Short mmCIF file of C-alpha atoms and ligand atoms in Angstrom, two decimals:
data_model
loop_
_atom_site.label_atom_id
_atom_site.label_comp_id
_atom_site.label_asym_id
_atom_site.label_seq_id
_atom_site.Cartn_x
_atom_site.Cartn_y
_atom_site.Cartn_z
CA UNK A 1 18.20 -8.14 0.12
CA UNK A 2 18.52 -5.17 -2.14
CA UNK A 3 21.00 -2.34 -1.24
CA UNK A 4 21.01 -0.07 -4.26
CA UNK A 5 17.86 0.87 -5.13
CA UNK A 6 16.41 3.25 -7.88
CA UNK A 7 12.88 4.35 -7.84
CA UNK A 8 11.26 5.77 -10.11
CA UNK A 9 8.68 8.64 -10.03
CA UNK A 10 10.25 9.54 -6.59
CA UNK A 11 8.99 13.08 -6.45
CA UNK A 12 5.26 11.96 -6.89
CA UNK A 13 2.68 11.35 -4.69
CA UNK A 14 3.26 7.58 -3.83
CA UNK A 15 6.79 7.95 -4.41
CA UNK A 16 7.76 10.44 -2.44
CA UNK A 17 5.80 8.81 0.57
CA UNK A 18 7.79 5.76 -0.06
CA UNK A 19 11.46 6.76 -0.19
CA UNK A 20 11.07 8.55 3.10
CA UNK A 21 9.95 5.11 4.09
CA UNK A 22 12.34 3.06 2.83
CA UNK A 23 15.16 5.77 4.29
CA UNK A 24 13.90 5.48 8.05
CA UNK A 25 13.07 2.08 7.59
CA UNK A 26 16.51 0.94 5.89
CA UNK A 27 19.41 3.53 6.43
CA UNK A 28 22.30 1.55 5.24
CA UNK A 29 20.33 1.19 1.46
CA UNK A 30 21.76 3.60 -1.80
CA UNK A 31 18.52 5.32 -3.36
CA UNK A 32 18.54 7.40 -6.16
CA UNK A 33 15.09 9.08 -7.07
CA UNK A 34 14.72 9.01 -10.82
CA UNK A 35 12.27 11.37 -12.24
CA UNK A 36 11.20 13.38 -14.73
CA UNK A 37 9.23 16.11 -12.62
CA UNK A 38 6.15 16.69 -14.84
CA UNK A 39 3.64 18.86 -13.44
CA UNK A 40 2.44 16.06 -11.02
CA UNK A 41 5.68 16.14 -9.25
CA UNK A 42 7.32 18.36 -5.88
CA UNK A 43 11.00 17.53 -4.68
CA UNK A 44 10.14 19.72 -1.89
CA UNK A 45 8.32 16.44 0.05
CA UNK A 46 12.05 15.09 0.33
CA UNK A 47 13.70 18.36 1.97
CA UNK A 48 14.11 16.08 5.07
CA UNK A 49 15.92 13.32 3.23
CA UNK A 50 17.67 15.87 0.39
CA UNK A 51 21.27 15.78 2.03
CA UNK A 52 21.40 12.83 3.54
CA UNK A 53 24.58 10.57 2.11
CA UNK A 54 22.95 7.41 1.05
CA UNK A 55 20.21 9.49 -1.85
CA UNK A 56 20.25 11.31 -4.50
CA UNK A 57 18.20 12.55 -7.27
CA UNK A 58 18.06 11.86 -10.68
CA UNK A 59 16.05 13.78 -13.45
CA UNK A 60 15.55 11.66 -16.24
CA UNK A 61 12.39 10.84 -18.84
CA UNK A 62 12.14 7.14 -18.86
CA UNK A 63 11.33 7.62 -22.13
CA UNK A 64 14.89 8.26 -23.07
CA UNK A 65 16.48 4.82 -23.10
CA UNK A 66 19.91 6.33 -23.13
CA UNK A 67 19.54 8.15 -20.09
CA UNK A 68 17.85 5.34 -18.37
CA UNK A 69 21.10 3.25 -19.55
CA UNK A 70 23.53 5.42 -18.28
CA UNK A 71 22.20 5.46 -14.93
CA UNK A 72 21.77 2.35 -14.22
CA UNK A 73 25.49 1.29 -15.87
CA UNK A 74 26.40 4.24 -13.73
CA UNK A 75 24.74 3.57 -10.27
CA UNK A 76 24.62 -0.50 -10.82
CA UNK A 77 21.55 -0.77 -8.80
CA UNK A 78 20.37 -4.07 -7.56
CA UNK A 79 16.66 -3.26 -7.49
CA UNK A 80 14.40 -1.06 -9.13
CA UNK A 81 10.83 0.18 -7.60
CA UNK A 82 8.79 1.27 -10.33
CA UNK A 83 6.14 4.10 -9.97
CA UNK A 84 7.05 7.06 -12.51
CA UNK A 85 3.92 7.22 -14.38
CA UNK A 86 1.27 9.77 -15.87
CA UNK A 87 -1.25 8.61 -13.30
CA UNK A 88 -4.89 10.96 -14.00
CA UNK A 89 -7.41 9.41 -15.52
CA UNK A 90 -8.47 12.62 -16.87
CA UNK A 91 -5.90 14.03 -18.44
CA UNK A 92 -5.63 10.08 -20.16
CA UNK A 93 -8.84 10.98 -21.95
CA UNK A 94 -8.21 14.87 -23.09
CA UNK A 95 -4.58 13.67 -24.01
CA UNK A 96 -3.54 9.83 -24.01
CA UNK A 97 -0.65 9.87 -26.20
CA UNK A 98 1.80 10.63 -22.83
CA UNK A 99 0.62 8.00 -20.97
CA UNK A 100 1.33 5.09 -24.03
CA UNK A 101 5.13 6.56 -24.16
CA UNK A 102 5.44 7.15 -20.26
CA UNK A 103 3.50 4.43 -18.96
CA UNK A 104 4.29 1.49 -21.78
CA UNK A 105 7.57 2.49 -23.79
CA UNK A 106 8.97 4.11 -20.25
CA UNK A 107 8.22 0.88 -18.58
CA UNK A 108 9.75 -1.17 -21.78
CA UNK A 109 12.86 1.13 -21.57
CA UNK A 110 13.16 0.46 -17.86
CA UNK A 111 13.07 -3.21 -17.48
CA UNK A 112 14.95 -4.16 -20.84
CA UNK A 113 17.85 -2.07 -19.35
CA UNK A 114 17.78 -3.27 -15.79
CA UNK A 115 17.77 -6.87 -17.92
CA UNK A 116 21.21 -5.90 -19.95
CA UNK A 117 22.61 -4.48 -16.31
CA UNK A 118 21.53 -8.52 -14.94
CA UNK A 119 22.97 -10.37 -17.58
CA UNK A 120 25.93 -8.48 -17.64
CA UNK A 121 26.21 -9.12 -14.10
CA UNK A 122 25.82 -12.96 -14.42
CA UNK A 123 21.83 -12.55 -13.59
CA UNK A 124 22.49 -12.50 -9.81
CA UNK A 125 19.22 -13.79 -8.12
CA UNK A 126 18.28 -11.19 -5.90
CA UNK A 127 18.22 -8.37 -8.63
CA UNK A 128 14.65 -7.57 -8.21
CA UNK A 129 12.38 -5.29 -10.17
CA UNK A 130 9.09 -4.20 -9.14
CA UNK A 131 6.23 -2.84 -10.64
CA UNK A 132 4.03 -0.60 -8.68
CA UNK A 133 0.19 -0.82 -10.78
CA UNK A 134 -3.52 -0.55 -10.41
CA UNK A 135 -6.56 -1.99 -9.85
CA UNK A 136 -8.33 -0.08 -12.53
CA UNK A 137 -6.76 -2.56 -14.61
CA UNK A 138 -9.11 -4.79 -14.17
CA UNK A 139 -11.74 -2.52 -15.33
CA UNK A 140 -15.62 -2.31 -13.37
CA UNK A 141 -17.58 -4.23 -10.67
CA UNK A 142 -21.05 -4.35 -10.39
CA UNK A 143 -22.12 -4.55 -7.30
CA UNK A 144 -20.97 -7.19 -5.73
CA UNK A 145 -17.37 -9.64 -5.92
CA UNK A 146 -13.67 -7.96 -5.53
CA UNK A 147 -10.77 -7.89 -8.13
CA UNK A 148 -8.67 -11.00 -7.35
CA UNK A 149 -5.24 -11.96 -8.53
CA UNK A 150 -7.04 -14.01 -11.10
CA UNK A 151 -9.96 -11.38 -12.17
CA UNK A 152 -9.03 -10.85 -16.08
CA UNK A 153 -7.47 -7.60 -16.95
CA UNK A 154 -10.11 -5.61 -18.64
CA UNK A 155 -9.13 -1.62 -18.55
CA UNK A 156 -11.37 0.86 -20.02
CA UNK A 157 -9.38 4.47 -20.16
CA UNK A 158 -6.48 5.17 -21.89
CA UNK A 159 -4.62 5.20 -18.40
CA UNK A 160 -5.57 2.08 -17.32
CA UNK A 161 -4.86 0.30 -20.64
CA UNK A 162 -1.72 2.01 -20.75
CA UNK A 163 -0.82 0.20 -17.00
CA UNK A 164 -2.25 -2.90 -17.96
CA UNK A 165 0.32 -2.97 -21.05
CA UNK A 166 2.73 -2.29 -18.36
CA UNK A 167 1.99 -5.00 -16.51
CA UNK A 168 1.89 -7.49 -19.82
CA UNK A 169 5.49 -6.13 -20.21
CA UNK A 170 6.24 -7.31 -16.76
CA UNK A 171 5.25 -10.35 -16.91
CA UNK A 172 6.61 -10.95 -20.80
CA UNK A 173 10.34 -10.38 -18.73
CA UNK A 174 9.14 -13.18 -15.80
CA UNK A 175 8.29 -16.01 -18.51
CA UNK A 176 10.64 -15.46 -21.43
CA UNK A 177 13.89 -14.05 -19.36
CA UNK A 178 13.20 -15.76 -15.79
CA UNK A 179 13.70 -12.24 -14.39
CA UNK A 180 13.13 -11.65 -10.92
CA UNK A 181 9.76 -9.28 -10.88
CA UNK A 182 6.64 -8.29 -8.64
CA UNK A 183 4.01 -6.74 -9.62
CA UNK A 184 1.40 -4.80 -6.89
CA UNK A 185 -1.89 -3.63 -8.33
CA UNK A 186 -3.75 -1.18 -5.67
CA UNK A 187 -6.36 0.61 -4.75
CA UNK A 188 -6.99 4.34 -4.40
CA UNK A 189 -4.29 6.09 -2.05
CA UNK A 190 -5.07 9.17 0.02
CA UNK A 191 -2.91 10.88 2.24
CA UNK A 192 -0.32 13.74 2.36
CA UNK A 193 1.71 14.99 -1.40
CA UNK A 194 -0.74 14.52 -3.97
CA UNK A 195 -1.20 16.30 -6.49
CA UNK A 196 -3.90 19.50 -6.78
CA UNK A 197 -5.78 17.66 -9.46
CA UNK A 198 -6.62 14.46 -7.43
CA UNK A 199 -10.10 14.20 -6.05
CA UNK A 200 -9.32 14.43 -2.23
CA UNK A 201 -7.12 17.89 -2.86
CA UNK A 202 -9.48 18.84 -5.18
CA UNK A 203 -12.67 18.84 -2.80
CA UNK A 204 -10.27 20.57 0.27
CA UNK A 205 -9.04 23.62 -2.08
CA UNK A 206 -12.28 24.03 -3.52
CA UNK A 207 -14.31 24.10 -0.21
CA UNK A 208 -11.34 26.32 0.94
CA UNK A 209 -11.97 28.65 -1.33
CA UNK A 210 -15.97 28.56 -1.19
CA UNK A 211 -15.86 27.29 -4.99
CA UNK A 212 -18.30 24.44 -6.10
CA UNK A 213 -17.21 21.15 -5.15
CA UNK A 214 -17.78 19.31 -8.37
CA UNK A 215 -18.80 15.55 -8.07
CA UNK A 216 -18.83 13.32 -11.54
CA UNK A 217 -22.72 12.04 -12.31
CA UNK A 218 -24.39 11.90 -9.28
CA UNK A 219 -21.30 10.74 -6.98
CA UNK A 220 -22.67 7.00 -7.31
CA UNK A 221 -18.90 5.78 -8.47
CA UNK A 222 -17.70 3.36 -5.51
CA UNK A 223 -13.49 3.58 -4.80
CA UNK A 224 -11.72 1.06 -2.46
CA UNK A 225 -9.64 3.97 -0.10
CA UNK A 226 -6.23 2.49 1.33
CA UNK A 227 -3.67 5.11 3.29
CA UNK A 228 -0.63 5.62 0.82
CA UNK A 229 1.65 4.66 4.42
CA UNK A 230 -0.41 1.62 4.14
CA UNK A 231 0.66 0.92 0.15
CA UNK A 232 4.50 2.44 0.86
CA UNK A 233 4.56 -1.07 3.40
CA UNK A 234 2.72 -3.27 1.31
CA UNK A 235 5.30 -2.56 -1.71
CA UNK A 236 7.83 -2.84 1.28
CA UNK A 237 6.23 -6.25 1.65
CA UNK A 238 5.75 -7.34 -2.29
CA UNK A 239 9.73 -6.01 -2.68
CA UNK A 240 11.19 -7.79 -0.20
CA UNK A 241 9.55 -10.96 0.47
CA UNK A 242 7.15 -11.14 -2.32
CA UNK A 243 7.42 -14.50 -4.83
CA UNK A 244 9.43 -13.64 -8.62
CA UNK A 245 6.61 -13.64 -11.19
CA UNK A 246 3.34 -12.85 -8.67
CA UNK A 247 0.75 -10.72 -8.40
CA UNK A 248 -0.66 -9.03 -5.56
CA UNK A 249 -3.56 -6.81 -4.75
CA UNK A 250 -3.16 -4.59 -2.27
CA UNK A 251 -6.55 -2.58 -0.91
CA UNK A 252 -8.15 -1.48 2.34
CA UNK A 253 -11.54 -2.95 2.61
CA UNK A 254 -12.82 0.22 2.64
CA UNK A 255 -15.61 0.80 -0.06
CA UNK A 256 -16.58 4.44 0.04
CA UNK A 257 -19.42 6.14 -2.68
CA UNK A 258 -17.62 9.00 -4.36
CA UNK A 259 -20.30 11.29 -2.70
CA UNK A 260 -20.31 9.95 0.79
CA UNK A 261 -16.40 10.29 0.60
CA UNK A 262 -16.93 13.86 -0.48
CA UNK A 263 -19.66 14.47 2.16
CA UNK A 264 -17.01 13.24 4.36
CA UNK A 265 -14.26 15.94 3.54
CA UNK A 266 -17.29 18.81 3.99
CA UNK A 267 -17.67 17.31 7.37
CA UNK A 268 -14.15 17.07 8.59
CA UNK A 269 -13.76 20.02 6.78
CA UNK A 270 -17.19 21.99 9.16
CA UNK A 271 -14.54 20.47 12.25
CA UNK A 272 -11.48 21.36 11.07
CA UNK A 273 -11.64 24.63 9.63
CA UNK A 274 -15.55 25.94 10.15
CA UNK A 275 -16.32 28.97 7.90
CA UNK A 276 -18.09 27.24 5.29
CA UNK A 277 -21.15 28.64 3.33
CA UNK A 278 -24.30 28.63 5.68
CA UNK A 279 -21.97 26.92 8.22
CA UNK A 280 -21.65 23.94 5.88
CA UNK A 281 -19.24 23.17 3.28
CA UNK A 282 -21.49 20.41 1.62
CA UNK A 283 -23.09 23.39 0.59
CA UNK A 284 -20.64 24.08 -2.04
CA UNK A 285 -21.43 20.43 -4.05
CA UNK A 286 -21.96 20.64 -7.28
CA UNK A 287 -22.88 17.84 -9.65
CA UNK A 288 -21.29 17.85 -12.69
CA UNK A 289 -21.95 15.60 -16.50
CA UNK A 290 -19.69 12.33 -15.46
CA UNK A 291 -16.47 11.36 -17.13
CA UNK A 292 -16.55 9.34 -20.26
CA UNK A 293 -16.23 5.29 -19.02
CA UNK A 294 -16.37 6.32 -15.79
CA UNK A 295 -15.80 2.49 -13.92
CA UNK A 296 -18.51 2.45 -11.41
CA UNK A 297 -16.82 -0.03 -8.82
CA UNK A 298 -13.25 -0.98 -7.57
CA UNK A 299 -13.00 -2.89 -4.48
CA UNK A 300 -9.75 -5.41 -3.90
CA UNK A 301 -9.36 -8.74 -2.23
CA UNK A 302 -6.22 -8.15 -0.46
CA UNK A 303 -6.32 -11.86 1.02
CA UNK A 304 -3.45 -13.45 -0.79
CA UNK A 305 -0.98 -10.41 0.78
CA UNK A 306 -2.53 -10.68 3.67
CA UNK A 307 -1.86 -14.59 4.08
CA UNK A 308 1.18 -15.23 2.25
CA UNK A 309 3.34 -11.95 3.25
CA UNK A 310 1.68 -10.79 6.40
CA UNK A 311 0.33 -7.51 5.40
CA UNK A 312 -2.38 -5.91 7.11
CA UNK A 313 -3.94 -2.66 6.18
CA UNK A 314 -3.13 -0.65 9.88
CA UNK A 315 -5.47 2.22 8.96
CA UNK A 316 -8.04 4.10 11.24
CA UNK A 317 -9.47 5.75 8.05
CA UNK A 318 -11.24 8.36 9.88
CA UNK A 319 -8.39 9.49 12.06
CA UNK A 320 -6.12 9.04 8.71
CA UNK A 321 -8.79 10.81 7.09
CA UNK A 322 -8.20 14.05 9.33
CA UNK A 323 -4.89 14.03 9.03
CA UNK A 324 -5.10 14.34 5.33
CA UNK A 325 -7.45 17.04 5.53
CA UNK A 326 -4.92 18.84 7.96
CA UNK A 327 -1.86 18.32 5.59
CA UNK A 328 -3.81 19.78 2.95
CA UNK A 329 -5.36 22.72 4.67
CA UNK A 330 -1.69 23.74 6.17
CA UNK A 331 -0.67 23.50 2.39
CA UNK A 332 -3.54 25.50 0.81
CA UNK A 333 -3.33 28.34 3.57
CA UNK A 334 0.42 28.87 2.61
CA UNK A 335 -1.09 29.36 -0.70
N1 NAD S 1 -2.48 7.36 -6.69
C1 NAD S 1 -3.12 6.21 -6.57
O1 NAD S 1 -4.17 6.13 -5.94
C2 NAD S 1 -2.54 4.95 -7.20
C3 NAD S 1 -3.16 3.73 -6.93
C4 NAD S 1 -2.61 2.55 -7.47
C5 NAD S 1 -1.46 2.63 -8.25
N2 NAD S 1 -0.88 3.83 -8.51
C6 NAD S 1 0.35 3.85 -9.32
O2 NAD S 1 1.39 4.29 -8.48
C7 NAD S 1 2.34 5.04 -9.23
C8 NAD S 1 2.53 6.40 -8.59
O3 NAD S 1 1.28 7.09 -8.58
P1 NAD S 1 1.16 8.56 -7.97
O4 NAD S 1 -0.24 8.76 -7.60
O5 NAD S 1 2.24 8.76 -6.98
O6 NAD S 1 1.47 9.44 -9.29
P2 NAD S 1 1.95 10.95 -9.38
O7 NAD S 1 1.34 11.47 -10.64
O8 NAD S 1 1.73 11.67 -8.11
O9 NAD S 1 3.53 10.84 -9.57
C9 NAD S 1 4.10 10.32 -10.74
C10 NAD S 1 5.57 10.73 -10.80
O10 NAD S 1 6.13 10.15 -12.00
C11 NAD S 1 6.92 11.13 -12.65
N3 NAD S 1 6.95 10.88 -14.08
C12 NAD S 1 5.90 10.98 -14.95
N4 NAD S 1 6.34 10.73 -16.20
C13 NAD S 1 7.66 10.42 -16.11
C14 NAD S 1 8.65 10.06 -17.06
N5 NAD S 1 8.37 9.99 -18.38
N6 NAD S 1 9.92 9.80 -16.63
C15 NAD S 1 10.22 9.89 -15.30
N7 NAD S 1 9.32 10.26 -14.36
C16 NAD S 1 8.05 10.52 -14.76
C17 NAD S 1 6.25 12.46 -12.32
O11 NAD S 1 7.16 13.55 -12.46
C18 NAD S 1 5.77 12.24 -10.89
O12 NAD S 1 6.75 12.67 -9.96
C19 NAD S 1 1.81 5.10 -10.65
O13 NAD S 1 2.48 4.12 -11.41
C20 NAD S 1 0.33 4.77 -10.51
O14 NAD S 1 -0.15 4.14 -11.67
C21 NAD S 1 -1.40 5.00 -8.01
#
């Protein structure tokens, strides 16, 4: 299908991860990495791919429509791959205003220029642009049930109301222009090139450095954990093969309690590294007063990728699990 491809927020976390998949997977496609590089953001995970003929990167705030214009009237791509994004919840509540212009405007910017670049073209059919998004939009479950395709949208921070008006924007271009769009709403990624803030780093740098371990509440939150390899080939999936003006929800059956998760990292943590405090790293948790609308459950039914594009979540979470903790530890000893 596609051959030039731009995606965006290519020097975060999930980004990053998925333009060194995309590269081994398809050499002969054109990527340029467009991104800002905010805080959240390391070219260094691309060193491998850096030279290589067929990529190239791009700094550019999607927020500035003219530079998002003369890129894509420049590089004429024939798919974009959306991820840029101010992506911690956090941060969404101490400072929102970002995450409207970045997440919502950016988006906006984005798709109604990739439209001009289509119509200009003669709206070739395969053009394709996809929307990487979240489960949190569709706010909290009790305790029972999964987010389906068809659970209402029904965000409660700042960041995921600022995704969710993403995702209207989306799907505004599908019905009123016919474009050709995806959109993939996932679960919680771990795995290798996040960012320091997240909670998986977080625990690892803090046990490293025998500092508490803080845990929101009393670590009763429930997240749905997929492997970000596991997302990279599910967007693979939605991209290529996925149907224009769908939905799908991409997670890992694989319901962990905030502090089991971080009980967890202490343990493959006592394996990996030894040296915590009383020979136990779990020793260093520290409950702390829990964030404002703190949703208590995500889990995802990933049924209708599973059936109608063939995905399957390949994880060994546990063996995934260690490998994460190894990446991190290697990166936090470097210092
Ligand atoms: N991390 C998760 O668990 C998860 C789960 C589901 C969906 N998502 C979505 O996947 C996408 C990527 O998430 P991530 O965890 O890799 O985020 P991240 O914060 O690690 O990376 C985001 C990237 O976007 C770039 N960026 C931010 N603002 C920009 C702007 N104005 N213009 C251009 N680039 C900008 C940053 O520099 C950074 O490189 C996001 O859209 C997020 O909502 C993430």
């Amino acid at each position: 299908m596609s051959k030039r491809l731009i995606v965006t927020g290519g020097a975060g976390f999930i980004g990053s991860n998925l333009i060194l998949h995309l590269m081994k997977r398809y050499p002969e496609y054109h990527i340029v990495n467009l991104d800002k590089l905010t805080y959240a953001s390391d070219l260094s995970f691309l060193d491998a791919v850096k030279d290589s003929p067929n990529y190239r990167f791009a700094q550019i705030d999607i927020v500035d429509r003219k530079a998002v214009r003369d890129l894509i009237q420049e590089f004429k791509p024939d798919g974009i791959i959306h991820l840029a994004a101010e992506s911690h919840v956090d941060n969404s509540i101490s400072g929102p205003e970002p995450f409207f212009y970045t997440n919502v405007i950016g988006t906006f910017n984005l798709i109604e220029e990739f439209r001009q670049h289509w119509v200009t073209n003669g709206k070739p059919e395969q053009y394709r642009f996809h929307h990487v998004s979240t489960d949190e939009v569709y706010g909290s479950l009790g305790d029972e049930g999964f987010f389906m395709e068809t659970t209402p949208y029904a965000p409660n921070s700042p960041y995921s109301a600022s995704k969710a008006s993403s995702d209207f924007v989306i799907r505004s271009y599908f019905h009123t222009y016919h474009m050709n769009v995806v959109v993939t709403n996932c679960s919680n990624n771990y795995g290798p090139h996040q960012h320091d803030e997240k909670l998986i780093p977080t625990v690892i740098r803090k046990a490293l450095n025998h500092n508490k371990i803080p845990v929101y509440g009393k670590g009763e939150n429930i997240r749905d954990w997929l492997f970000v390899l596991d997302h990279c080939r599910a967007i693979d999936a939605a991209f290529h093969t996925g149907k224009s003006g769908e939905h799908y929800n991409v997670g890992g059956h694989n319901e962990w309690k905030n502090i089991d998760l971080v009980h967890l990292l202490c343990r493959l943590m006592n394996e990996e590294v030894g040296n915590g405090p009383d020979g136990d790293y779990a020793n260093l948790i520290s409950f702390v007063t829990d964030r404002p609308g703190h949703d208590l459950r995500y889990a995802i039914d990933p049924s209708k990728i599973e059936a109608e594009l063939g995905w399957q979540n390949t994880q060994d979470f546990m063996a995934d699990m260690r490998i994460t903790v190894q990446w991190y530890v290697k990166r936090y000893h470097k210092g």
